[in-house]
mmCIF file of C-alpha atoms in Angstrom:
data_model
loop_
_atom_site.group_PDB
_atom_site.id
_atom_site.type_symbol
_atom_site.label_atom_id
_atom_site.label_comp_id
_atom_site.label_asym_id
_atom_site.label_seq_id
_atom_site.Cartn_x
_atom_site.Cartn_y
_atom_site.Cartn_z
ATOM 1 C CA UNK A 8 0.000 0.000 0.000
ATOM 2 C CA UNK A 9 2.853 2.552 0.883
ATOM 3 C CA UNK A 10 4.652 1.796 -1.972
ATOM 4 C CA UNK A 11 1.665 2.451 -4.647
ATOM 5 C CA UNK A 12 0.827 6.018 -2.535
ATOM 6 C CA UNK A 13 4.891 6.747 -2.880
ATOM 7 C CA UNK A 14 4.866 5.776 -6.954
ATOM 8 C CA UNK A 15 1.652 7.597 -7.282
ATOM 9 C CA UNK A 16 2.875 10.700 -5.599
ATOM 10 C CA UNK A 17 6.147 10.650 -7.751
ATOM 11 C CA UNK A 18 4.598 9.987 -11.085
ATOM 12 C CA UNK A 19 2.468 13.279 -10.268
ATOM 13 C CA UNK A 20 5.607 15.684 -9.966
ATOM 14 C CA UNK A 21 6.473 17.519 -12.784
ATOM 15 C CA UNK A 22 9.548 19.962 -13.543
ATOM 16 C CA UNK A 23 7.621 21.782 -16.588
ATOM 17 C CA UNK A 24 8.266 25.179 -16.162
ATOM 18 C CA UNK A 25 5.455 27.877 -16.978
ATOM 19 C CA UNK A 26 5.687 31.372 -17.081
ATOM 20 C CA UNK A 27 3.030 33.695 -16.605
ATOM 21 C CA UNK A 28 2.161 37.122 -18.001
ATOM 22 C CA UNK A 29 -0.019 39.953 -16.438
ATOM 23 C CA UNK A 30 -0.388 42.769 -19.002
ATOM 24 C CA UNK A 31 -2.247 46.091 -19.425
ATOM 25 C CA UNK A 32 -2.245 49.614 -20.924
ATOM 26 C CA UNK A 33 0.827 49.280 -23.375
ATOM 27 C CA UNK A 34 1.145 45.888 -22.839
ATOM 28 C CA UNK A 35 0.539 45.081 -26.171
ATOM 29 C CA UNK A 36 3.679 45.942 -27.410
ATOM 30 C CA UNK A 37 5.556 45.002 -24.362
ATOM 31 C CA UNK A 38 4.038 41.716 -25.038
ATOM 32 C CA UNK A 39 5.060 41.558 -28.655
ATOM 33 C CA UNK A 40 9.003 42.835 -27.731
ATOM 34 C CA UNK A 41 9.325 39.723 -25.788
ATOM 35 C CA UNK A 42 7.789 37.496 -27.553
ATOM 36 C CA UNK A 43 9.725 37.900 -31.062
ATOM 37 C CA UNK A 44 12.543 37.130 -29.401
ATOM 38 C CA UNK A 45 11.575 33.338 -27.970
ATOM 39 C CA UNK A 46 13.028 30.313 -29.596
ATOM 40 C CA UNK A 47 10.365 27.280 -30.638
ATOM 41 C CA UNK A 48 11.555 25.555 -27.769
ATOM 42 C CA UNK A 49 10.853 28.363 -24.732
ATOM 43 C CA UNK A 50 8.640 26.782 -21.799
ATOM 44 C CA UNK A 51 4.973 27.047 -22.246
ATOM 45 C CA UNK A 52 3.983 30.897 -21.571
ATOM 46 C CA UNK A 53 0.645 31.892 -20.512
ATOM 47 C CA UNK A 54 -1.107 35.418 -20.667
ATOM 48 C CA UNK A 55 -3.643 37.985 -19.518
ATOM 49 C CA UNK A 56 -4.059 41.216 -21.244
ATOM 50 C CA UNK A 57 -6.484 43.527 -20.297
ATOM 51 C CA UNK A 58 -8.352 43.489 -23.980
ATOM 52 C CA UNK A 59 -12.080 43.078 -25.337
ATOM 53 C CA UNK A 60 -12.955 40.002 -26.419
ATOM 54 C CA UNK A 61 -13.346 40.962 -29.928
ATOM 55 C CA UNK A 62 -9.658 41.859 -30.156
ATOM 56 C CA UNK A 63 -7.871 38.577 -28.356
ATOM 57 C CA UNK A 64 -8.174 36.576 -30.896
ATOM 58 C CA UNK A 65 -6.890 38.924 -33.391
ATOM 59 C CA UNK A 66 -3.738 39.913 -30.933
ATOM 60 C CA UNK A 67 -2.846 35.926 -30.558
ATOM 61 C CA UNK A 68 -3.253 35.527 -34.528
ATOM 62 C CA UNK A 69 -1.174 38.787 -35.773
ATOM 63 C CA UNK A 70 1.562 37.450 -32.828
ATOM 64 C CA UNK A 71 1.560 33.904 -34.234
ATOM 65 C CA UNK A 72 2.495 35.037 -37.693
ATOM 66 C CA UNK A 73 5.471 36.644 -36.458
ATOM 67 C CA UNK A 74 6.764 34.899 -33.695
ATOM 68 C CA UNK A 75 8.850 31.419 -33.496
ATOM 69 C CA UNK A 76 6.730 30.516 -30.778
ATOM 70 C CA UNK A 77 2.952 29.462 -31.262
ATOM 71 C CA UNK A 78 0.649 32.000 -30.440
ATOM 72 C CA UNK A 79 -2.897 31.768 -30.172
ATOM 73 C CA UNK A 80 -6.148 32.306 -28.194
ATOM 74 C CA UNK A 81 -6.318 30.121 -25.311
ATOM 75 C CA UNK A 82 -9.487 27.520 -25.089
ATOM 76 C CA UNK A 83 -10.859 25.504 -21.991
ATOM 77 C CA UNK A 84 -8.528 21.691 -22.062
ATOM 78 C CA UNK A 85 -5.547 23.416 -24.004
ATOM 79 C CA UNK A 86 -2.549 21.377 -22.338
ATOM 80 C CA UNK A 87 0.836 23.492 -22.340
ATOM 81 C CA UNK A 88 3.406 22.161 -24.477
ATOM 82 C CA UNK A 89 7.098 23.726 -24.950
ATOM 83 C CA UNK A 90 6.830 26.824 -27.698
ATOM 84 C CA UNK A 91 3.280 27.693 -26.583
ATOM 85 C CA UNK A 92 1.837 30.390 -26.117
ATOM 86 C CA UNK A 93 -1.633 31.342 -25.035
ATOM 87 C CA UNK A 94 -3.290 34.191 -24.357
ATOM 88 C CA UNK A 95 -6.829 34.457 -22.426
ATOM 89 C CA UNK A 96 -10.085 35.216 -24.347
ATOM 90 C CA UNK A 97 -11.474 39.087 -23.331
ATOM 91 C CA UNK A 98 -14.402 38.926 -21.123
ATOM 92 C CA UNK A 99 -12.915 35.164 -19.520
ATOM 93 C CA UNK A 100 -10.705 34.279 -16.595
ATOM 94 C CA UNK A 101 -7.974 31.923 -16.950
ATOM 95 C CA UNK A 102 -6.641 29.265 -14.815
ATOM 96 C CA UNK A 103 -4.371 26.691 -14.622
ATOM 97 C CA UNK A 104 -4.741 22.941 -13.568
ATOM 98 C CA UNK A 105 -2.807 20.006 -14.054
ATOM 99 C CA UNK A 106 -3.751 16.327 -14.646
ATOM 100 C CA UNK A 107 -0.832 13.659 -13.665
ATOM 101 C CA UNK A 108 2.545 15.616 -14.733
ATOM 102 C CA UNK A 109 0.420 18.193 -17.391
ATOM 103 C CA UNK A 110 -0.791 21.263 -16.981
ATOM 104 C CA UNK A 111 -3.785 22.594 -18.946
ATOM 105 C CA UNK A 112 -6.019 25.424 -18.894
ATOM 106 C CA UNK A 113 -9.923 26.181 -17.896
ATOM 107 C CA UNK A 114 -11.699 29.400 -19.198
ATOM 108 C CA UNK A 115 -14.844 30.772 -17.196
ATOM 109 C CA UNK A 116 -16.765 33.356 -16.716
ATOM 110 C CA UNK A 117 -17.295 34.879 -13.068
ATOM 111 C CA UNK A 118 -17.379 37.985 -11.569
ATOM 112 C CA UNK A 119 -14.343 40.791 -11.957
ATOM 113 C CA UNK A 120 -11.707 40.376 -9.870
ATOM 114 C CA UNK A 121 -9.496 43.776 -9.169
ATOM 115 C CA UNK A 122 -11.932 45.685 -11.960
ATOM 116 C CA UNK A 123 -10.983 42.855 -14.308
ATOM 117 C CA UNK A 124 -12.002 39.922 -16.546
ATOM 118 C CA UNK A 125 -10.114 38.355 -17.648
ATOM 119 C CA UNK A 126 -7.827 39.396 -14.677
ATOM 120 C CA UNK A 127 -4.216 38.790 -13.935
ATOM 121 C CA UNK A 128 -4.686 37.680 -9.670
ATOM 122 C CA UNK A 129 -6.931 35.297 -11.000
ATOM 123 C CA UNK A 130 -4.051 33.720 -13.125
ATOM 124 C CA UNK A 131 -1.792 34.245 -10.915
ATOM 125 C CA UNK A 132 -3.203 32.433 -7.873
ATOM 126 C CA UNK A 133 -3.813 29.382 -10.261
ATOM 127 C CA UNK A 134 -0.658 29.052 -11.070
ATOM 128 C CA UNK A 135 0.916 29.867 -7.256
ATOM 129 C CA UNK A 136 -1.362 26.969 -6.539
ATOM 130 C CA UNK A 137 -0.929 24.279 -8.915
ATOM 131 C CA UNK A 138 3.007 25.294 -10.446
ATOM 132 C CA UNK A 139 4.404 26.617 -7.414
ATOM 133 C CA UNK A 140 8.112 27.111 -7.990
ATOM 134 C CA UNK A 141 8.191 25.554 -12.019
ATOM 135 C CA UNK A 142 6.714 29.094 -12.179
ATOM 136 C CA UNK A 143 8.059 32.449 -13.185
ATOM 137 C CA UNK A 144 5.468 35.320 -12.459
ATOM 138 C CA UNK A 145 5.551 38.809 -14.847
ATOM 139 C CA UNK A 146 4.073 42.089 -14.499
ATOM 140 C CA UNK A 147 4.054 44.661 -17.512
ATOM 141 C CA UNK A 148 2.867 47.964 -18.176
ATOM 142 C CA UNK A 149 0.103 49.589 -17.203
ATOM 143 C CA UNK A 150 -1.465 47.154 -14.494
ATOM 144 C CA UNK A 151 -2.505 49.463 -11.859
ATOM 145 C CA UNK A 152 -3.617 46.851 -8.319
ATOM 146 C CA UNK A 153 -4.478 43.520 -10.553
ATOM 147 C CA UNK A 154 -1.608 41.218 -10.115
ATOM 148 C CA UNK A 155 -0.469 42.744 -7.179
ATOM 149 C CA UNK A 156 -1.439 40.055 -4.831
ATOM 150 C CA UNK A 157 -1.788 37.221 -7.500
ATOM 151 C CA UNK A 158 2.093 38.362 -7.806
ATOM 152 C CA UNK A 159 3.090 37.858 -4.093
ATOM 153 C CA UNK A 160 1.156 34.744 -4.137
ATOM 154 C CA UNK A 161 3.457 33.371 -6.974
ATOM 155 C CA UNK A 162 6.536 34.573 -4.865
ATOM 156 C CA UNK A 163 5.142 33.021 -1.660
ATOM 157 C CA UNK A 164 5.181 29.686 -3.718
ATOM 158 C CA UNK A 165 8.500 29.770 -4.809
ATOM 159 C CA UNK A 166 8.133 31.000 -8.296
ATOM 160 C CA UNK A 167 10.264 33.757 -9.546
ATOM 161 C CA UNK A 168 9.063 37.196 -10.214
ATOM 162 C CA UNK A 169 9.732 39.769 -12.061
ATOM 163 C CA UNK A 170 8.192 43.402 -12.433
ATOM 164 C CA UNK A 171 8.837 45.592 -16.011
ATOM 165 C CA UNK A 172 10.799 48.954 -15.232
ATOM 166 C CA UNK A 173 8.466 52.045 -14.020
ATOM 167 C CA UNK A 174 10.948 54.048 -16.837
ATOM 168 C CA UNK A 175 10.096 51.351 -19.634
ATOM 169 C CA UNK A 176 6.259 51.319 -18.985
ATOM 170 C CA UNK A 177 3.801 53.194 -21.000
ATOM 171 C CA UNK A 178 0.987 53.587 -17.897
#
């Protein structure tokens, strides 16, 4: 018996590393700098940016034609491979789970959290929760308060942070 609960708990642990992206006001290009610069093989990358739900789509598609990595619009059951990236739908919240060693991804709706939806804490505490320290944690432009705590959450867990330069951001 102890020795199936021991394999089972091992054959759950995974080292797949995720990185996570809270973006607002000038985020867009932020986004787009980084992102033209990732090999096909960067760690899966997941992102919120504040943006109507008619525009997503577009942002992941225009992205995907000029980036190495795979961009697109993120949909409920999308598991995170290496050179992905996905980017929530407007007017959705994104979280991630994992099943045995794989994460994936669940859209919903639900109420605004921090004044947003899709919003960045929401994200963020998802991925405190279920990556812990595979994670790295990233704040750009123009977020005002959402992230904040989603942000020290991620820390708290042992992911890494990191916060774009007050001089480089737009808002």
């Amino acid at each position: 018996m102890l020795l199936t609960l021991l394999s089972y708990k091992t054959s759950q642990v995974t080292t797949q590393k995720i990185v996570a992206i809270g973006s607002s006001t000038g985020g867009t290009e932020a986004l787009k700098e980084v992102l033209v610069k990732l090999p096909a093989n960067s760690p899966s990358i997941i992102i919120v940016q504040h943006m109507p739900i008619s525009f997503t789509k577009q942002f992941a598609q225009t992205l995907n034609k000029i980036c190495e990595v795979e961009v697109k619009e993120a949909q409920s059951s999308d598991y995170l491979g290496v050179g992905q990236v996905f980017i929530a739908p407007g007017d959705k919240h994104m979280v991630l789970r994992k099943s045995g060693t794989k994460y994936y991804l669940e859209i919903g709706s639900g109420h605004k959290v921090s004044g947003h939806k899709p919003s960045v804490d929401v994200l963020f505490n998802s991925v405190a929760k279920v990556a812990g320290e595979n994670a790295i944690g990233v704040i750009l432009t123009g977020m005002r308060s959402d992230g904040a705590k989603g942000l020290l959450k991620l820390k708290q867990s042992g992911a890494k942070t990191l916060g774009q330069d007050e001089k480089t951001c737009v808002v």
